């Protein structure tokens, strides 16, 4: 019955109380930094920065796809994880094909190249463009919903290089919508 972000800080306080720790005693704060929903990622990064800065903790920036990858239905299979959709494109991170996963902008036609890499599974939220979902289905890919699990975020933070809280930043592979709209309304120049 409440907005999820209205309960964020009380939820952190409850988790610390249950674990019998103080936020000021944390050695690090793992946070999902995107790509993903612009507002949700920005909120998560801001709260993590605040907790870490107040407590003298390091920040562990975890790409959202790295945490989602740990909760896939078939983690042994290569997958394309699409978490930030806009228009007819999505930011897609391919996992399980070797090498470090790097997010990239993909449209429905771009799935062909991923198919050539052995990807046969698409992890998408409800915002994925219909053309991407339809193309994946026509290629015979399995479609599954992402699982956003805070424990997976913590697990994915193992080995992540800690950053100073003031240096923590979201992963935004494209210009934020507010900036795009500003440019459209004001002729594209910086003011």
PDB file of C-alpha atoms in Angstrom:
ATOM      1  CA  UNK A   1       0.000   0.000   0.000  1.00  0.00           C
ATOM      2  CA  UNK A   2       3.049   2.273   0.141  1.00  0.00           C
ATOM      3  CA  UNK A   3       5.603   3.343  -2.398  1.00  0.00           C
ATOM      4  CA  UNK A   4       8.641   1.078  -2.098  1.00  0.00           C
ATOM      5  CA  UNK A   5      11.087   3.983  -1.915  1.00  0.00           C
ATOM      6  CA  UNK A   6       9.246   5.526   1.065  1.00  0.00           C
ATOM      7  CA  UNK A   7      10.314   2.525   3.140  1.00  0.00           C
ATOM      8  CA  UNK A   8      13.942   2.300   2.018  1.00  0.00           C
ATOM      9  CA  UNK A   9      15.698   3.909   4.984  1.00  0.00           C
ATOM     10  CA  UNK A  10      13.395   2.278   7.573  1.00  0.00           C
ATOM     11  CA  UNK A  11      14.060  -1.077   5.848  1.00  0.00           C
ATOM     12  CA  UNK A  12      17.825  -0.485   6.132  1.00  0.00           C
ATOM     13  CA  UNK A  13      17.377   0.375   9.812  1.00  0.00           C
ATOM     14  CA  UNK A  14      15.299  -2.795  10.379  1.00  0.00           C
ATOM     15  CA  UNK A  15      17.899  -4.967   8.604  1.00  0.00           C
ATOM     16  CA  UNK A  16      20.694  -3.505  10.738  1.00  0.00           C
ATOM     17  CA  UNK A  17      18.647  -4.015  13.907  1.00  0.00           C
ATOM     18  CA  UNK A  18      17.914  -7.649  12.992  1.00  0.00           C
ATOM     19  CA  UNK A  19      21.595  -8.268  12.316  1.00  0.00           C
ATOM     20  CA  UNK A  20      22.518  -6.403  15.524  1.00  0.00           C
ATOM     21  CA  UNK A  21      24.857  -4.040  13.712  1.00  0.00           C
ATOM     22  CA  UNK A  22      25.016  -0.318  13.193  1.00  0.00           C
ATOM     23  CA  UNK A  23      25.252   1.188   9.735  1.00  0.00           C
ATOM     24  CA  UNK A  24      28.301   3.080  10.976  1.00  0.00           C
ATOM     25  CA  UNK A  25      30.057  -0.248  11.552  1.00  0.00           C
ATOM     26  CA  UNK A  26      29.766  -1.550   8.004  1.00  0.00           C
ATOM     27  CA  UNK A  27      32.994  -2.283   6.168  1.00  0.00           C
ATOM     28  CA  UNK A  28      31.324  -1.743   2.821  1.00  0.00           C
ATOM     29  CA  UNK A  29      28.020  -1.055   1.144  1.00  0.00           C
ATOM     30  CA  UNK A  30      27.185  -3.108  -1.967  1.00  0.00           C
ATOM     31  CA  UNK A  31      24.754  -1.391  -4.309  1.00  0.00           C
ATOM     32  CA  UNK A  32      23.215  -2.204  -7.671  1.00  0.00           C
ATOM     33  CA  UNK A  33      24.357   0.630  -9.961  1.00  0.00           C
ATOM     34  CA  UNK A  34      22.494  -0.210 -13.177  1.00  0.00           C
ATOM     35  CA  UNK A  35      21.806  -0.100 -15.940  1.00  0.00           C
ATOM     36  CA  UNK A  36      18.187  -0.178 -14.947  1.00  0.00           C
ATOM     37  CA  UNK A  37      15.333   2.136 -14.139  1.00  0.00           C
ATOM     38  CA  UNK A  38      16.754   5.651 -14.016  1.00  0.00           C
ATOM     39  CA  UNK A  39      15.039   6.806 -10.816  1.00  0.00           C
ATOM     40  CA  UNK A  40      15.504   3.519  -8.952  1.00  0.00           C
ATOM     41  CA  UNK A  41      19.211   3.361  -9.752  1.00  0.00           C
ATOM     42  CA  UNK A  42      19.731   7.020  -8.856  1.00  0.00           C
ATOM     43  CA  UNK A  43      17.912   6.507  -5.537  1.00  0.00           C
ATOM     44  CA  UNK A  44      19.887   3.357  -4.682  1.00  0.00           C
ATOM     45  CA  UNK A  45      23.227   5.024  -5.437  1.00  0.00           C
ATOM     46  CA  UNK A  46      22.319   8.130  -3.429  1.00  0.00           C
ATOM     47  CA  UNK A  47      21.283   6.099  -0.379  1.00  0.00           C
ATOM     48  CA  UNK A  48      24.387   3.881  -0.609  1.00  0.00           C
ATOM     49  CA  UNK A  49      26.615   6.961  -0.847  1.00  0.00           C
ATOM     50  CA  UNK A  50      24.915   8.506   2.187  1.00  0.00           C
ATOM     51  CA  UNK A  51      25.178   5.360   4.337  1.00  0.00           C
ATOM     52  CA  UNK A  52      28.790   4.732   3.333  1.00  0.00           C
ATOM     53  CA  UNK A  53      29.884   8.346   3.747  1.00  0.00           C
ATOM     54  CA  UNK A  54      28.200   8.638   7.170  1.00  0.00           C
ATOM     55  CA  UNK A  55      29.711   5.354   8.348  1.00  0.00           C
ATOM     56  CA  UNK A  56      33.134   5.657   6.758  1.00  0.00           C
ATOM     57  CA  UNK A  57      32.486   2.592   4.592  1.00  0.00           C
ATOM     58  CA  UNK A  58      33.643   1.808   1.092  1.00  0.00           C
ATOM     59  CA  UNK A  59      31.114   1.454  -1.710  1.00  0.00           C
ATOM     60  CA  UNK A  60      30.969  -1.676  -3.859  1.00  0.00           C
ATOM     61  CA  UNK A  61      29.366  -0.803  -7.226  1.00  0.00           C
ATOM     62  CA  UNK A  62      27.640  -3.918  -8.586  1.00  0.00           C
ATOM     63  CA  UNK A  63      26.334  -3.865 -12.161  1.00  0.00           C
ATOM     64  CA  UNK A  64      22.668  -4.832 -11.910  1.00  0.00           C
ATOM     65  CA  UNK A  65      23.038  -7.509 -14.589  1.00  0.00           C
ATOM     66  CA  UNK A  66      25.759  -9.210 -12.497  1.00  0.00           C
ATOM     67  CA  UNK A  67      23.317  -9.644  -9.603  1.00  0.00           C
ATOM     68  CA  UNK A  68      20.437 -10.685 -11.875  1.00  0.00           C
ATOM     69  CA  UNK A  69      22.715 -13.219 -13.617  1.00  0.00           C
ATOM     70  CA  UNK A  70      23.168 -15.072 -10.327  1.00  0.00           C
ATOM     71  CA  UNK A  71      19.423 -15.752 -10.066  1.00  0.00           C
ATOM     72  CA  UNK A  72      18.727 -16.892 -13.648  1.00  0.00           C
ATOM     73  CA  UNK A  73      16.672 -20.039 -14.069  1.00  0.00           C
ATOM     74  CA  UNK A  74      19.556 -21.759 -15.905  1.00  0.00           C
ATOM     75  CA  UNK A  75      22.774 -19.985 -14.865  1.00  0.00           C
ATOM     76  CA  UNK A  76      24.913 -22.411 -16.846  1.00  0.00           C
ATOM     77  CA  UNK A  77      23.429 -21.133 -20.141  1.00  0.00           C
ATOM     78  CA  UNK A  78      24.482 -17.914 -21.896  1.00  0.00           C
ATOM     79  CA  UNK A  79      21.850 -15.207 -21.571  1.00  0.00           C
ATOM     80  CA  UNK A  80      21.071 -11.674 -22.637  1.00  0.00           C
ATOM     81  CA  UNK A  81      19.882  -9.529 -19.735  1.00  0.00           C
ATOM     82  CA  UNK A  82      17.865  -6.475 -20.826  1.00  0.00           C
ATOM     83  CA  UNK A  83      17.075  -4.082 -17.988  1.00  0.00           C
ATOM     84  CA  UNK A  84      16.849  -0.540 -19.325  1.00  0.00           C
ATOM     85  CA  UNK A  85      14.444  -0.172 -22.236  1.00  0.00           C
ATOM     86  CA  UNK A  86      13.570   2.967 -24.125  1.00  0.00           C
ATOM     87  CA  UNK A  87      11.755   3.234 -27.424  1.00  0.00           C
ATOM     88  CA  UNK A  88      12.671   0.208 -29.506  1.00  0.00           C
ATOM     89  CA  UNK A  89      15.999  -0.447 -27.771  1.00  0.00           C
ATOM     90  CA  UNK A  90      17.226  -1.910 -24.505  1.00  0.00           C
ATOM     91  CA  UNK A  91      20.539  -1.963 -22.706  1.00  0.00           C
ATOM     92  CA  UNK A  92      21.576  -5.599 -22.901  1.00  0.00           C
ATOM     93  CA  UNK A  93      24.353  -7.365 -21.016  1.00  0.00           C
ATOM     94  CA  UNK A  94      25.376 -10.781 -22.297  1.00  0.00           C
ATOM     95  CA  UNK A  95      26.569 -13.246 -19.646  1.00  0.00           C
ATOM     96  CA  UNK A  96      28.012 -16.723 -19.899  1.00  0.00           C
ATOM     97  CA  UNK A  97      29.886 -16.413 -23.202  1.00  0.00           C
ATOM     98  CA  UNK A  98      33.351 -15.685 -21.812  1.00  0.00           C
ATOM     99  CA  UNK A  99      34.956 -12.358 -21.040  1.00  0.00           C
ATOM    100  CA  UNK A 100      33.602  -9.642 -18.799  1.00  0.00           C
ATOM    101  CA  UNK A 101      29.993  -8.662 -19.498  1.00  0.00           C
ATOM    102  CA  UNK A 102      29.631  -5.177 -20.962  1.00  0.00           C
ATOM    103  CA  UNK A 103      26.239  -3.536 -21.460  1.00  0.00           C
ATOM    104  CA  UNK A 104      25.335  -2.375 -24.949  1.00  0.00           C
ATOM    105  CA  UNK A 105      22.410  -0.828 -26.781  1.00  0.00           C
ATOM    106  CA  UNK A 106      20.445  -3.468 -28.734  1.00  0.00           C
ATOM    107  CA  UNK A 107      17.311  -3.454 -30.864  1.00  0.00           C
ATOM    108  CA  UNK A 108      15.390  -6.447 -32.211  1.00  0.00           C
ATOM    109  CA  UNK A 109      17.738  -6.843 -35.192  1.00  0.00           C
ATOM    110  CA  UNK A 110      20.727  -6.879 -32.849  1.00  0.00           C
ATOM    111  CA  UNK A 111      19.604 -10.146 -31.306  1.00  0.00           C
ATOM    112  CA  UNK A 112      20.958 -11.969 -34.383  1.00  0.00           C
ATOM    113  CA  UNK A 113      24.544 -11.241 -33.341  1.00  0.00           C
ATOM    114  CA  UNK A 114      23.840 -12.474 -29.814  1.00  0.00           C
ATOM    115  CA  UNK A 115      22.262 -15.623 -31.234  1.00  0.00           C
ATOM    116  CA  UNK A 116      25.549 -16.210 -33.066  1.00  0.00           C
ATOM    117  CA  UNK A 117      27.332 -16.100 -29.682  1.00  0.00           C
ATOM    118  CA  UNK A 118      25.197 -18.972 -28.415  1.00  0.00           C
ATOM    119  CA  UNK A 119      22.664 -16.917 -26.466  1.00  0.00           C
ATOM    120  CA  UNK A 120      19.308 -18.700 -26.266  1.00  0.00           C
ATOM    121  CA  UNK A 121      17.811 -17.042 -23.181  1.00  0.00           C
ATOM    122  CA  UNK A 122      16.498 -13.496 -22.661  1.00  0.00           C
ATOM    123  CA  UNK A 123      16.000 -12.054 -19.179  1.00  0.00           C
ATOM    124  CA  UNK A 124      13.648  -9.073 -19.453  1.00  0.00           C
ATOM    125  CA  UNK A 125      11.317  -6.989 -17.352  1.00  0.00           C
ATOM    126  CA  UNK A 126       7.865  -5.799 -18.379  1.00  0.00           C
ATOM    127  CA  UNK A 127       9.289  -2.709 -20.103  1.00  0.00           C
ATOM    128  CA  UNK A 128      11.202  -4.524 -22.862  1.00  0.00           C
ATOM    129  CA  UNK A 129      10.110  -3.422 -26.343  1.00  0.00           C
ATOM    130  CA  UNK A 130       7.671  -5.855 -27.919  1.00  0.00           C
ATOM    131  CA  UNK A 131       9.860  -6.162 -31.016  1.00  0.00           C
ATOM    132  CA  UNK A 132      12.781  -7.441 -28.931  1.00  0.00           C
ATOM    133  CA  UNK A 133      10.601  -9.985 -27.127  1.00  0.00           C
ATOM    134  CA  UNK A 134       9.013 -11.114 -30.417  1.00  0.00           C
ATOM    135  CA  UNK A 135      12.399 -11.482 -32.138  1.00  0.00           C
ATOM    136  CA  UNK A 136      13.785 -13.525 -29.233  1.00  0.00           C
ATOM    137  CA  UNK A 137      10.733 -15.787 -29.351  1.00  0.00           C
ATOM    138  CA  UNK A 138      11.093 -16.229 -33.123  1.00  0.00           C
ATOM    139  CA  UNK A 139      14.726 -17.279 -32.547  1.00  0.00           C
ATOM    140  CA  UNK A 140      13.476 -19.914 -30.091  1.00  0.00           C
ATOM    141  CA  UNK A 141      14.890 -18.229 -27.018  1.00  0.00           C
ATOM    142  CA  UNK A 142      13.524 -18.860 -23.535  1.00  0.00           C
ATOM    143  CA  UNK A 143      12.137 -15.700 -21.924  1.00  0.00           C
ATOM    144  CA  UNK A 144      12.361 -15.168 -18.176  1.00  0.00           C
ATOM    145  CA  UNK A 145      11.769 -12.362 -15.713  1.00  0.00           C
ATOM    146  CA  UNK A 146      14.691 -10.908 -13.780  1.00  0.00           C
ATOM    147  CA  UNK A 147      14.974 -11.666 -10.080  1.00  0.00           C
ATOM    148  CA  UNK A 148      16.210  -8.679  -8.092  1.00  0.00           C
ATOM    149  CA  UNK A 149      17.661 -10.170  -4.921  1.00  0.00           C
ATOM    150  CA  UNK A 150      19.695  -8.115  -2.442  1.00  0.00           C
ATOM    151  CA  UNK A 151      21.624 -11.234  -1.415  1.00  0.00           C
ATOM    152  CA  UNK A 152      22.610 -11.731  -5.069  1.00  0.00           C
ATOM    153  CA  UNK A 153      23.843  -8.125  -5.110  1.00  0.00           C
ATOM    154  CA  UNK A 154      25.997  -8.883  -2.083  1.00  0.00           C
ATOM    155  CA  UNK A 155      27.263 -12.119  -3.685  1.00  0.00           C
ATOM    156  CA  UNK A 156      28.065 -10.273  -6.920  1.00  0.00           C
ATOM    157  CA  UNK A 157      30.057  -7.686  -4.955  1.00  0.00           C
ATOM    158  CA  UNK A 158      32.738 -10.252  -4.097  1.00  0.00           C
ATOM    159  CA  UNK A 159      35.831  -9.172  -5.966  1.00  0.00           C
ATOM    160  CA  UNK A 160      34.386  -5.789  -6.955  1.00  0.00           C
ATOM    161  CA  UNK A 161      36.841  -2.968  -6.417  1.00  0.00           C
ATOM    162  CA  UNK A 162      35.634  -0.631  -3.678  1.00  0.00           C
ATOM    163  CA  UNK A 163      35.239   3.054  -4.471  1.00  0.00           C
ATOM    164  CA  UNK A 164      35.066   6.141  -2.328  1.00  0.00           C
ATOM    165  CA  UNK A 165      31.393   6.988  -1.673  1.00  0.00           C
ATOM    166  CA  UNK A 166      31.837  10.344  -3.404  1.00  0.00           C
ATOM    167  CA  UNK A 167      33.021   8.531  -6.551  1.00  0.00           C
ATOM    168  CA  UNK A 168      30.101   6.099  -6.662  1.00  0.00           C
ATOM    169  CA  UNK A 169      28.051   6.676  -9.813  1.00  0.00           C
ATOM    170  CA  UNK A 170      25.232   4.926 -11.650  1.00  0.00           C
ATOM    171  CA  UNK A 171      25.818   3.203 -14.976  1.00  0.00           C
ATOM    172  CA  UNK A 172      23.857   5.231 -17.540  1.00  0.00           C
ATOM    173  CA  UNK A 173      24.629   3.916 -21.016  1.00  0.00           C
ATOM    174  CA  UNK A 174      22.447   6.579 -22.611  1.00  0.00           C
ATOM    175  CA  UNK A 175      21.510  10.144 -21.940  1.00  0.00           C
ATOM    176  CA  UNK A 176      18.869  10.545 -19.193  1.00  0.00           C
ATOM    177  CA  UNK A 177      15.353  11.273 -20.461  1.00  0.00           C
ATOM    178  CA  UNK A 178      15.259  14.649 -18.680  1.00  0.00           C
ATOM    179  CA  UNK A 179      18.374  15.778 -20.573  1.00  0.00           C
ATOM    180  CA  UNK A 180      16.954  14.523 -23.881  1.00  0.00           C
ATOM    181  CA  UNK A 181      13.727  16.461 -23.265  1.00  0.00           C
ATOM    182  CA  UNK A 182      15.658  19.591 -22.254  1.00  0.00           C
ATOM    183  CA  UNK A 183      17.642  19.475 -25.502  1.00  0.00           C
ATOM    184  CA  UNK A 184      14.448  18.978 -27.513  1.00  0.00           C
ATOM    185  CA  UNK A 185      12.748  21.944 -25.838  1.00  0.00           C
ATOM    186  CA  UNK A 186      15.748  24.272 -25.827  1.00  0.00           C
ATOM    187  CA  UNK A 187      17.494  23.570 -29.098  1.00  0.00           C
ATOM    188  CA  UNK A 188      20.095  21.073 -27.947  1.00  0.00           C
ATOM    189  CA  UNK A 189      22.575  23.580 -26.517  1.00  0.00           C
ATOM    190  CA  UNK A 190      23.926  23.629 -22.985  1.00  0.00           C
ATOM    191  CA  UNK A 191      22.626  26.538 -20.945  1.00  0.00           C
TER     192      UNK A 191
END
